[in-house]
Protein backbone atom coordinates (compact mmCIF):
# COMPACT_ATOMS: atom_id res chain seq x y z
CA UNK A 1 0.00 0.00 0.00
CA UNK A 2 1.15 3.51 -0.67
CA UNK A 3 1.70 5.76 2.35
CA UNK A 4 0.54 9.30 1.65
CA UNK A 5 2.61 12.34 2.40
CA UNK A 6 1.78 16.02 2.20
CA UNK A 7 2.80 16.17 -1.48
CA UNK A 8 0.70 13.25 -2.76
CA UNK A 9 -2.31 13.76 -0.48
CA UNK A 10 -4.16 16.36 -2.62
CA UNK A 11 -3.84 14.20 -5.75
CA UNK A 12 -5.22 11.05 -4.16
CA UNK A 13 -7.79 12.95 -2.16
CA UNK A 14 -9.18 14.58 -5.28
CA UNK A 15 -9.30 11.26 -7.17
CA UNK A 16 -11.12 9.50 -4.32
CA UNK A 17 -13.49 12.45 -3.85
CA UNK A 18 -14.38 12.55 -7.55
CA UNK A 19 -15.10 8.82 -7.53
CA UNK A 20 -17.44 9.30 -4.56
CA UNK A 21 -19.23 12.27 -6.09
CA UNK A 22 -19.82 10.41 -9.35
CA UNK A 23 -20.67 7.19 -7.46
CA UNK A 24 -17.98 5.35 -9.41
CA UNK A 25 -17.46 2.27 -7.25
CA UNK A 26 -14.68 0.80 -9.43
CA UNK A 27 -12.78 4.08 -9.53
CA UNK A 28 -13.23 4.55 -5.80
CA UNK A 29 -11.96 1.09 -4.90
CA UNK A 30 -9.07 1.35 -7.35
CA UNK A 31 -7.76 4.50 -5.64
CA UNK A 32 -8.97 4.00 -2.07
CA UNK A 33 -7.79 0.40 -1.54
CA UNK A 34 -4.28 1.35 -2.66
CA UNK A 35 -3.85 3.64 0.35
CA UNK A 36 -2.56 2.94 3.85
CA UNK A 37 -5.39 2.26 6.36
CA UNK A 38 -4.48 5.41 8.31
CA UNK A 39 -4.92 7.55 5.20
CA UNK A 40 -8.12 5.74 4.32
CA UNK A 41 -9.37 6.69 7.77
CA UNK A 42 -8.51 10.38 7.30
CA UNK A 43 -10.40 10.48 4.01
CA UNK A 44 -13.37 8.65 5.55
CA UNK A 45 -13.59 11.03 8.53
CA UNK A 46 -13.59 14.05 6.23
CA UNK A 47 -16.74 12.93 4.43
CA UNK A 48 -20.30 14.06 5.00
CA UNK A 49 -22.92 11.50 5.97
CA UNK A 50 -24.10 11.06 2.36
CA UNK A 51 -20.62 10.06 1.19
CA UNK A 52 -20.06 7.84 4.25
CA UNK A 53 -23.25 5.92 3.46
CA UNK A 54 -21.85 5.26 -0.02
CA UNK A 55 -18.55 4.06 1.43
CA UNK A 56 -20.41 1.48 3.55
CA UNK A 57 -21.84 -0.03 0.38
CA UNK A 58 -18.47 0.07 -1.43
CA UNK A 59 -16.41 -1.65 1.30
CA UNK A 60 -16.75 -5.12 2.78
CA UNK A 61 -17.08 -5.47 6.58
CA UNK A 62 -13.45 -6.65 6.73
CA UNK A 63 -12.24 -3.58 4.83
CA UNK A 64 -14.36 -1.27 6.96
CA UNK A 65 -12.97 -2.89 10.12
CA UNK A 66 -9.46 -1.73 9.18
CA UNK A 67 -10.74 1.85 9.10
CA UNK A 68 -12.65 1.67 12.38
CA UNK A 69 -9.55 0.36 14.16
CA UNK A 70 -7.84 3.68 13.36
CA UNK A 71 -10.65 5.92 14.66
CA UNK A 72 -10.68 7.27 18.22
CA UNK A 73 -13.20 5.47 20.43
CA UNK A 74 -15.19 8.57 21.34
CA UNK A 75 -15.99 9.18 17.65
CA UNK A 76 -17.25 5.68 16.84
CA UNK A 77 -20.73 5.71 18.41
CA UNK A 78 -22.40 7.97 15.78
CA UNK A 79 -20.61 6.09 12.98
CA UNK A 80 -21.90 2.71 14.16
CA UNK A 81 -25.36 4.17 14.69
CA UNK A 82 -25.67 5.40 11.09
CA UNK A 83 -24.59 2.02 9.67
CA UNK A 84 -27.05 -0.76 8.95
CA UNK A 85 -27.14 -2.79 12.18
CA UNK A 86 -26.22 -6.08 10.51
CA UNK A 87 -23.37 -4.49 8.57
CA UNK A 88 -22.11 -2.83 11.79
CA UNK A 89 -22.17 -6.15 13.65
CA UNK A 90 -20.22 -7.79 10.80
CA UNK A 91 -17.65 -4.98 10.94
CA UNK A 92 -17.24 -5.47 14.70
CA UNK A 93 -16.86 -9.20 14.14
CA UNK A 94 -14.05 -8.61 11.64
CA UNK A 95 -12.12 -6.33 14.02
CA UNK A 96 -9.45 -7.71 16.33
CA UNK A 97 -11.30 -9.03 19.38
CA UNK A 98 -9.67 -6.62 21.83
CA UNK A 99 -10.43 -3.64 19.55
CA UNK A 100 -14.06 -4.74 19.17
CA UNK A 101 -14.35 -4.98 22.97
CA UNK A 102 -12.93 -1.46 23.35
CA UNK A 103 -15.58 -0.17 20.95
CA UNK A 104 -18.46 -2.02 22.65
CA UNK A 105 -17.38 -0.70 26.05
CA UNK A 106 -18.17 2.83 24.82
CA UNK A 107 -21.77 1.88 23.91
CA UNK A 108 -24.78 1.44 26.17
CA UNK A 109 -25.89 -2.06 27.17
CA UNK A 110 -28.85 -2.17 24.78
CA UNK A 111 -26.64 -1.42 21.78
CA UNK A 112 -24.07 -4.02 22.89
CA UNK A 113 -26.77 -6.67 23.33
CA UNK A 114 -28.21 -5.84 19.90
CA UNK A 115 -24.88 -6.15 18.10
CA UNK A 116 -23.93 -9.39 19.88
CA UNK A 117 -27.32 -10.94 19.06
CA UNK A 118 -27.01 -10.50 15.29
CA UNK A 119 -23.24 -11.05 15.16
CA UNK A 120 -21.68 -14.31 13.99
CA UNK A 121 -21.94 -16.72 16.93
CA UNK A 122 -18.24 -17.55 17.10
CA UNK A 123 -17.21 -13.86 16.98
CA UNK A 124 -19.81 -12.99 19.61
CA UNK A 125 -18.51 -15.69 21.97
CA UNK A 126 -14.93 -14.43 21.62
CA UNK A 127 -16.03 -10.86 22.39
CA UNK A 128 -18.19 -11.89 25.35
CA UNK A 129 -15.17 -13.64 26.82
CA UNK A 130 -13.37 -10.30 27.14
CA UNK A 131 -16.28 -7.97 27.93
CA UNK A 132 -16.53 -9.00 31.58
CA UNK A 133 -12.98 -7.90 32.47
CA UNK A 134 -12.72 -4.68 34.44
CA UNK A 135 -11.76 -1.63 32.40
CA UNK A 136 -8.08 -0.57 32.37
CA UNK A 137 -6.87 -4.04 33.41
CA UNK A 138 -4.63 -6.40 31.43
CA UNK A 139 -7.68 -8.54 30.68
CA UNK A 140 -9.54 -5.64 29.10
CA UNK A 141 -6.80 -4.91 26.53
CA UNK A 142 -5.63 -8.45 25.73
CA UNK A 143 -6.54 -10.36 22.59
CA UNK A 144 -7.40 -14.02 22.37
CA UNK A 145 -6.17 -14.22 18.78
CA UNK A 146 -2.76 -15.79 19.40
CA UNK A 147 -0.94 -19.01 18.57
CA UNK A 148 -0.20 -21.55 21.32
CA UNK A 149 1.51 -24.89 20.84
CA UNK A 150 1.96 -27.86 23.16
CA UNK A 151 5.32 -28.68 24.70
CA UNK A 152 5.12 -32.28 23.47
CA UNK A 153 5.00 -31.24 19.81
CA UNK A 154 7.96 -31.46 17.47
CA UNK A 155 9.19 -28.47 15.50
CA UNK A 156 7.62 -29.94 12.36
CA UNK A 157 4.20 -30.35 14.05
CA UNK A 158 4.45 -26.86 15.51
CA UNK A 159 5.16 -25.31 12.11
CA UNK A 160 2.16 -27.05 10.56
CA UNK A 161 -0.01 -25.80 13.44
CA UNK A 162 1.42 -22.28 13.06
CA UNK A 163 0.64 -22.17 9.34
CA UNK A 164 -2.96 -23.14 10.05
CA UNK A 165 -3.48 -20.66 12.89
CA UNK A 166 -1.39 -17.71 11.70
CA UNK A 167 -4.03 -16.11 9.41
CA UNK A 168 -6.29 -15.46 12.41
CA UNK A 169 -3.55 -14.52 14.89
CA UNK A 170 -2.74 -10.92 15.72
CA UNK A 171 0.99 -11.68 15.89
CA UNK A 172 3.19 -14.73 15.42
CA UNK A 173 6.58 -13.32 16.39
CA UNK A 174 6.23 -15.11 19.71
CA UNK A 175 4.63 -18.54 19.97
CA UNK A 176 3.57 -19.58 23.46
CA UNK A 177 3.98 -23.10 24.80
CA UNK A 178 1.39 -24.72 27.06
CA UNK A 179 1.18 -28.11 28.76
CA UNK A 180 -1.73 -30.52 28.62
CA UNK A 181 -3.58 -28.39 31.21
CA UNK A 182 -3.23 -25.26 29.04
CA UNK A 183 -0.85 -23.69 31.54
CA UNK A 184 1.88 -21.44 30.19
CA UNK A 185 5.24 -23.22 30.45
CA UNK A 186 7.41 -21.53 27.84
CA UNK A 187 7.83 -19.29 24.83
CA UNK A 188 9.62 -19.70 21.52
CA UNK A 189 10.36 -17.09 18.89
CA UNK A 190 9.44 -17.50 15.26
CA UNK A 191 13.16 -17.30 14.44
CA UNK A 192 13.98 -20.27 16.68
CA UNK A 193 11.12 -22.25 15.16
CA UNK A 194 12.45 -21.65 11.66
CA UNK A 195 16.12 -22.48 12.32
CA UNK A 196 15.63 -25.47 14.65
CA UNK A 197 15.79 -29.05 13.38
CA UNK A 198 12.32 -30.35 12.53
CA UNK A 199 12.54 -33.49 14.69
CA UNK A 200 13.47 -31.70 17.91
CA UNK A 201 10.84 -31.37 20.63
CA UNK A 202 9.43 -27.95 21.44
CA UNK A 203 10.30 -28.52 25.12
CA UNK A 204 14.00 -28.73 24.17
CA UNK A 205 14.01 -25.48 22.19
CA UNK A 206 11.63 -23.23 24.14
CA UNK A 207 12.65 -20.77 26.83
CA UNK A 208 11.05 -21.34 30.22
CA UNK A 209 12.03 -17.86 31.46
CA UNK A 210 8.61 -16.33 30.85
CA UNK A 211 7.52 -12.75 31.50
CA UNK A 212 3.75 -12.71 32.01
CA UNK A 213 1.12 -10.58 33.70
CA UNK A 214 -1.95 -11.45 35.73
CA UNK A 215 -5.29 -10.79 34.03
CA UNK A 216 -6.37 -8.41 36.81
CA UNK A 217 -3.24 -6.23 36.81
CA UNK A 218 -3.46 -2.57 35.82
CA UNK A 219 -2.84 -1.83 32.14
CA UNK A 220 -0.15 0.68 33.13
CA UNK A 221 1.83 -2.12 34.77
CA UNK A 222 1.60 -4.09 31.50
CA UNK A 223 3.01 -1.08 29.64
CA UNK A 224 5.93 -0.84 32.08
CA UNK A 225 6.71 -4.56 31.73
CA UNK A 226 6.72 -4.40 27.93
CA UNK A 227 8.94 -1.32 28.05
CA UNK A 228 11.38 -2.82 30.56
CA UNK A 229 11.67 -6.19 28.81
CA UNK A 230 11.47 -4.87 25.21
CA UNK A 231 8.59 -7.19 24.33
CA UNK A 232 6.43 -7.19 21.22
CA UNK A 233 3.74 -9.18 23.05
CA UNK A 234 3.02 -10.02 26.69
CA UNK A 235 1.15 -13.19 27.74
CA UNK A 236 -1.78 -12.78 30.15
CA UNK A 237 -2.46 -15.55 32.67
CA UNK A 238 -4.89 -16.31 35.49
CA UNK A 239 -3.89 -17.18 39.07
CA UNK A 240 -3.24 -20.80 38.01
CA UNK A 241 -0.98 -19.74 35.11
CA UNK A 242 -3.51 -20.71 32.42
CA UNK A 243 -2.79 -18.73 29.25
CA UNK A 244 -5.79 -16.48 28.57
CA UNK A 245 -4.50 -14.11 25.90
CA UNK A 246 -1.72 -11.74 24.89
CA UNK A 247 -1.22 -7.97 24.89
CA UNK A 248 0.42 -6.68 21.71
CA UNK A 249 2.68 -3.68 21.37
CA UNK A 250 0.14 -1.66 19.32
CA UNK A 251 -2.35 -1.88 22.19
CA UNK A 252 0.34 -0.87 24.68
CA UNK A 253 1.13 2.21 22.59
CA UNK A 254 -2.54 3.16 22.86
CA UNK A 255 -2.39 2.58 26.64
CA UNK A 256 0.70 4.77 27.01
CA UNK A 257 -0.95 7.54 24.99
CA UNK A 258 -4.13 7.22 27.06
CA UNK A 259 -2.28 7.23 30.39
CA UNK A 260 -0.11 10.19 29.36
CA UNK A 261 -3.19 12.17 28.26
CA UNK A 262 -4.96 11.29 31.51
CA UNK A 263 -1.98 12.35 33.66
CA UNK A 264 -1.55 15.56 31.68
CA UNK A 265 -5.20 16.48 32.11
CA UNK A 266 -4.98 15.87 35.86
CA UNK A 267 -1.81 17.95 36.13
CA UNK A 268 -3.73 20.75 34.43
CA UNK A 269 -6.65 20.21 36.87
CA UNK A 270 -9.03 18.95 34.18
CA UNK A 271 -11.13 15.86 34.94
CA UNK A 272 -10.81 14.29 31.49
CA UNK A 273 -8.81 15.17 28.41
CA UNK A 274 -10.97 17.27 26.12
CA UNK A 275 -11.12 16.80 22.35
CA UNK A 276 -11.91 19.33 19.64
CA UNK A 277 -15.41 17.82 19.53
CA UNK A 278 -16.08 18.54 23.22
CA UNK A 279 -18.85 21.13 23.62
CA UNK A 280 -18.33 24.30 25.64
CA UNK A 281 -20.89 23.07 28.21
CA UNK A 282 -19.14 19.71 28.68
CA UNK A 283 -15.71 21.38 28.88
CA UNK A 284 -16.97 23.76 31.57
CA UNK A 285 -18.61 20.88 33.45
CA UNK A 286 -15.31 19.00 33.57
CA UNK A 287 -13.26 22.01 34.68
CA UNK A 288 -15.63 23.53 37.24
CA UNK A 289 -15.03 21.14 40.19
CA UNK A 290 -11.31 21.92 40.31
CA UNK A 291 -11.89 25.61 39.64
CA UNK A 292 -14.29 25.81 42.60
CA UNK A 293 -11.69 24.17 44.86
CA UNK A 294 -9.01 26.57 43.59
CA UNK A 295 -11.42 29.48 44.10
CA UNK A 296 -11.72 28.69 47.80
CA UNK A 297 -7.95 28.26 48.11
CA UNK A 298 -7.57 31.67 46.48
CA UNK A 299 -10.04 33.15 48.99
CA UNK A 300 -7.93 31.63 51.78
CA UNK A 301 -4.85 33.33 50.33
CA UNK A 302 -6.69 36.67 50.11
CA UNK A 303 -7.87 36.32 53.71
CA UNK A 304 -4.32 35.52 54.78
CA UNK A 305 -3.03 38.73 53.17
CA UNK A 306 -5.82 40.62 54.97
CA UNK A 307 -4.46 39.42 58.31
CA UNK A 308 -1.29 41.41 57.61
CA UNK A 309 -3.11 44.64 56.77
CA UNK A 310 -1.28 46.49 59.54
CA UNK A 311 2.12 45.58 58.07
CA UNK A 312 0.97 46.74 54.62
CA UNK A 313 -0.27 50.03 56.10
CA UNK A 314 3.13 50.70 57.65
CA UNK A 315 5.14 49.65 54.56
CA UNK A 316 2.86 49.81 51.44
CA UNK A 317 5.81 48.80 49.23
CA UNK A 318 5.49 45.25 50.63
CA UNK A 319 2.41 44.70 48.44
CA UNK A 320 4.46 45.19 45.26
CA UNK A 321 6.42 41.97 45.80
CA UNK A 322 3.51 39.64 46.74
CA UNK A 323 2.91 38.45 43.15
CA UNK A 324 6.65 38.00 42.61
CA UNK A 325 7.18 35.75 45.64
CA UNK A 326 3.95 33.78 45.17
CA UNK A 327 4.62 33.33 41.44
CA UNK A 328 8.19 32.12 41.99
CA UNK A 329 7.04 29.61 44.60
CA UNK A 330 4.21 28.36 42.37
CA UNK A 331 6.46 27.92 39.34
CA UNK A 332 9.15 26.12 41.32
CA UNK A 333 6.60 23.84 42.97
CA UNK A 334 5.10 22.90 39.59
CA UNK A 335 8.56 22.05 38.24
CA UNK A 336 9.25 19.80 41.26
CA UNK A 337 5.80 18.21 40.84
CA UNK A 338 6.54 17.34 37.19
CA UNK A 339 9.88 15.75 38.14
CA UNK A 340 8.29 13.71 40.96
CA UNK A 341 5.37 12.48 38.84
CA UNK A 342 7.77 11.49 36.07
CA UNK A 343 9.92 9.63 38.62
CA UNK A 344 6.86 7.70 39.78
CA UNK A 345 5.80 6.91 36.22
CA UNK A 346 9.26 5.62 35.24
CA UNK A 347 9.82 3.68 38.47
CA UNK A 348 12.69 5.91 39.68
CA UNK A 349 10.82 6.65 42.92
CA UNK A 350 11.03 3.14 44.35
CA UNK A 351 12.84 2.50 47.64
CA UNK A 352 15.86 4.82 48.01
CA UNK A 353 14.76 6.66 44.87
CA UNK A 354 12.13 8.62 46.83
CA UNK A 355 14.70 9.94 49.32
CA UNK A 356 17.01 10.78 46.43
CA UNK A 357 14.28 12.77 44.67
CA UNK A 358 13.42 14.70 47.84
CA UNK A 359 17.06 15.51 48.65
CA UNK A 360 17.78 16.54 45.07
CA UNK A 361 14.73 18.81 44.93
CA UNK A 362 15.59 20.34 48.34
CA UNK A 363 19.13 21.10 47.14
CA UNK A 364 17.76 22.44 43.85
CA UNK A 365 15.41 24.72 45.79
CA UNK A 366 18.28 25.90 47.99
CA UNK A 367 20.58 26.67 45.05
CA UNK A 368 17.89 28.43 42.97
CA UNK A 369 16.62 30.22 46.08
CA UNK A 370 20.06 31.60 46.96
CA UNK A 371 20.67 32.65 43.35
CA UNK A 372 17.29 34.39 42.93
CA UNK A 373 17.51 35.86 46.42
CA UNK A 374 20.88 37.48 45.79
CA UNK A 375 19.71 38.86 42.43
CA UNK A 376 16.45 40.35 43.77
CA UNK A 377 18.22 41.83 46.83
CA UNK A 378 20.66 43.65 44.54
CA UNK A 379 17.90 44.77 42.16
CA UNK A 380 15.71 46.22 44.95
CA UNK A 381 18.67 47.98 46.55
CA UNK A 382 19.65 49.60 43.23
CA UNK A 383 16.03 50.35 42.32
CA UNK A 384 14.62 51.60 45.63
CA UNK A 385 17.75 52.17 47.70
CA UNK A 386 16.23 49.93 50.40
CA UNK A 387 18.77 47.30 51.51
CA UNK A 388 16.60 45.76 54.27
CA UNK A 389 13.57 45.54 51.97
CA UNK A 390 15.74 43.81 49.38
CA UNK A 391 17.10 41.46 52.03
CA UNK A 392 13.55 40.68 53.21
CA UNK A 393 12.35 39.84 49.70
CA UNK A 394 15.53 37.85 48.96
CA UNK A 395 15.23 35.74 52.11
CA UNK A 396 11.51 35.24 51.50
CA UNK A 397 12.22 33.95 48.00
CA UNK A 398 14.93 31.66 49.36
CA UNK A 399 12.59 30.18 51.99
CA UNK A 400 9.64 29.96 49.58
CA UNK A 401 11.61 28.18 46.85
CA UNK A 402 13.07 25.62 49.26
CA UNK A 403 9.66 24.84 50.77
CA UNK A 404 7.93 24.87 47.36
CA UNK A 405 10.33 22.35 45.79
CA UNK A 406 10.04 20.03 48.79
CA UNK A 407 6.23 20.31 48.80
CA UNK A 408 6.03 19.88 45.02
CA UNK A 409 7.96 16.60 45.17
CA UNK A 410 6.76 15.29 48.58
CA UNK A 411 2.99 15.57 47.98
CA UNK A 412 2.86 13.32 44.85
CA UNK A 413 5.26 10.83 46.50
CA UNK A 414 3.00 10.71 49.55
CA UNK A 415 -0.08 10.23 47.37
CA UNK A 416 1.67 7.39 45.56
CA UNK A 417 2.46 5.76 48.90
CA UNK A 418 -1.22 6.03 49.87
CA UNK A 419 -2.19 4.43 46.52
CA UNK A 420 -3.75 7.66 45.22
CA UNK A 421 -2.97 8.79 41.67
CA UNK A 422 -0.12 11.32 42.14
CA UNK A 423 -1.23 13.24 39.05
CA UNK A 424 -4.19 14.46 41.14
CA UNK A 425 -1.67 16.77 42.84
CA UNK A 426 -2.23 19.08 39.91
CA UNK A 427 -0.13 22.09 38.95
CA UNK A 428 -2.83 24.63 39.90
CA UNK A 429 -3.40 22.84 43.24
CA UNK A 430 0.32 22.84 44.11
CA UNK A 431 0.56 26.46 42.99
CA UNK A 432 -2.31 27.49 45.30
CA UNK A 433 -0.79 25.64 48.26
CA UNK A 434 2.60 27.26 47.63
CA UNK A 435 0.92 30.68 47.37
CA UNK A 436 -0.33 30.25 50.93
CA UNK A 437 3.05 29.03 52.20
CA UNK A 438 5.00 31.81 50.48
CA UNK A 439 2.66 34.52 51.83
CA UNK A 440 3.12 33.17 55.36
CA UNK A 441 6.91 33.17 54.93
CA UNK A 442 6.96 36.66 53.39
CA UNK A 443 4.77 38.41 55.95
CA UNK A 444 6.21 36.39 58.82
CA UNK A 445 9.66 37.68 57.94
CA UNK A 446 8.25 41.17 57.27
CA UNK A 447 7.05 41.24 60.88
CA UNK A 448 10.60 40.46 62.04
CA UNK A 449 12.07 43.12 59.73
CA UNK A 450 9.42 45.77 60.54
CA UNK A 451 11.55 47.92 62.80
CA UNK A 452 14.36 48.07 60.18
CA UNK A 453 11.91 48.75 57.36
CA UNK A 454 10.25 51.78 58.99
CA UNK A 455 13.41 53.27 60.52
Coordinates of C-alpha atoms in Angstrom, one line a residue, residues 336 339-340 349 351-365 402 405-414:
X336 CA 9.2 19.8 41.3
X339 CA 9.9 15.8 38.1
X340 CA 8.3 13.7 41.0
X349 CA 10.8 6.7 42.9
X351 CA 12.8 2.5 47.6
X352 CA 15.9 4.8 48.0
X353 CA 14.8 6.7 44.9
X354 CA 12.1 8.6 46.8
X355 CA 14.7 9.9 49.3
X356 CA 17.0 10.8 46.4
X357 CA 14.3 12.8 44.7
X358 CA 13.4 14.7 47.8
X359 CA 17.1 15.5 48.6
X360 CA 17.8 16.5 45.1
X361 CA 14.7 18.8 44.9
X362 CA 15.6 20.3 48.3
X363 CA 19.1 21.1 47.1
X364 CA 17.8 22.4 43.8
X365 CA 15.4 24.7 45.8
X402 CA 13.1 25.6 49.3
X405 CA 10.3 22.4 45.8
X406 CA 10.0 20.0 48.8
X407 CA 6.2 20.3 48.8
X408 CA 6.0 19.9 45.0
X409 CA 8.0 16.6 45.2
X410 CA 6.8 15.3 48.6
X411 CA 3.0 15.6 48.0
X412 CA 2.9 13.3 44.9
X413 CA 5.3 10.8 46.5
X414 CA 3.0 10.7 49.6

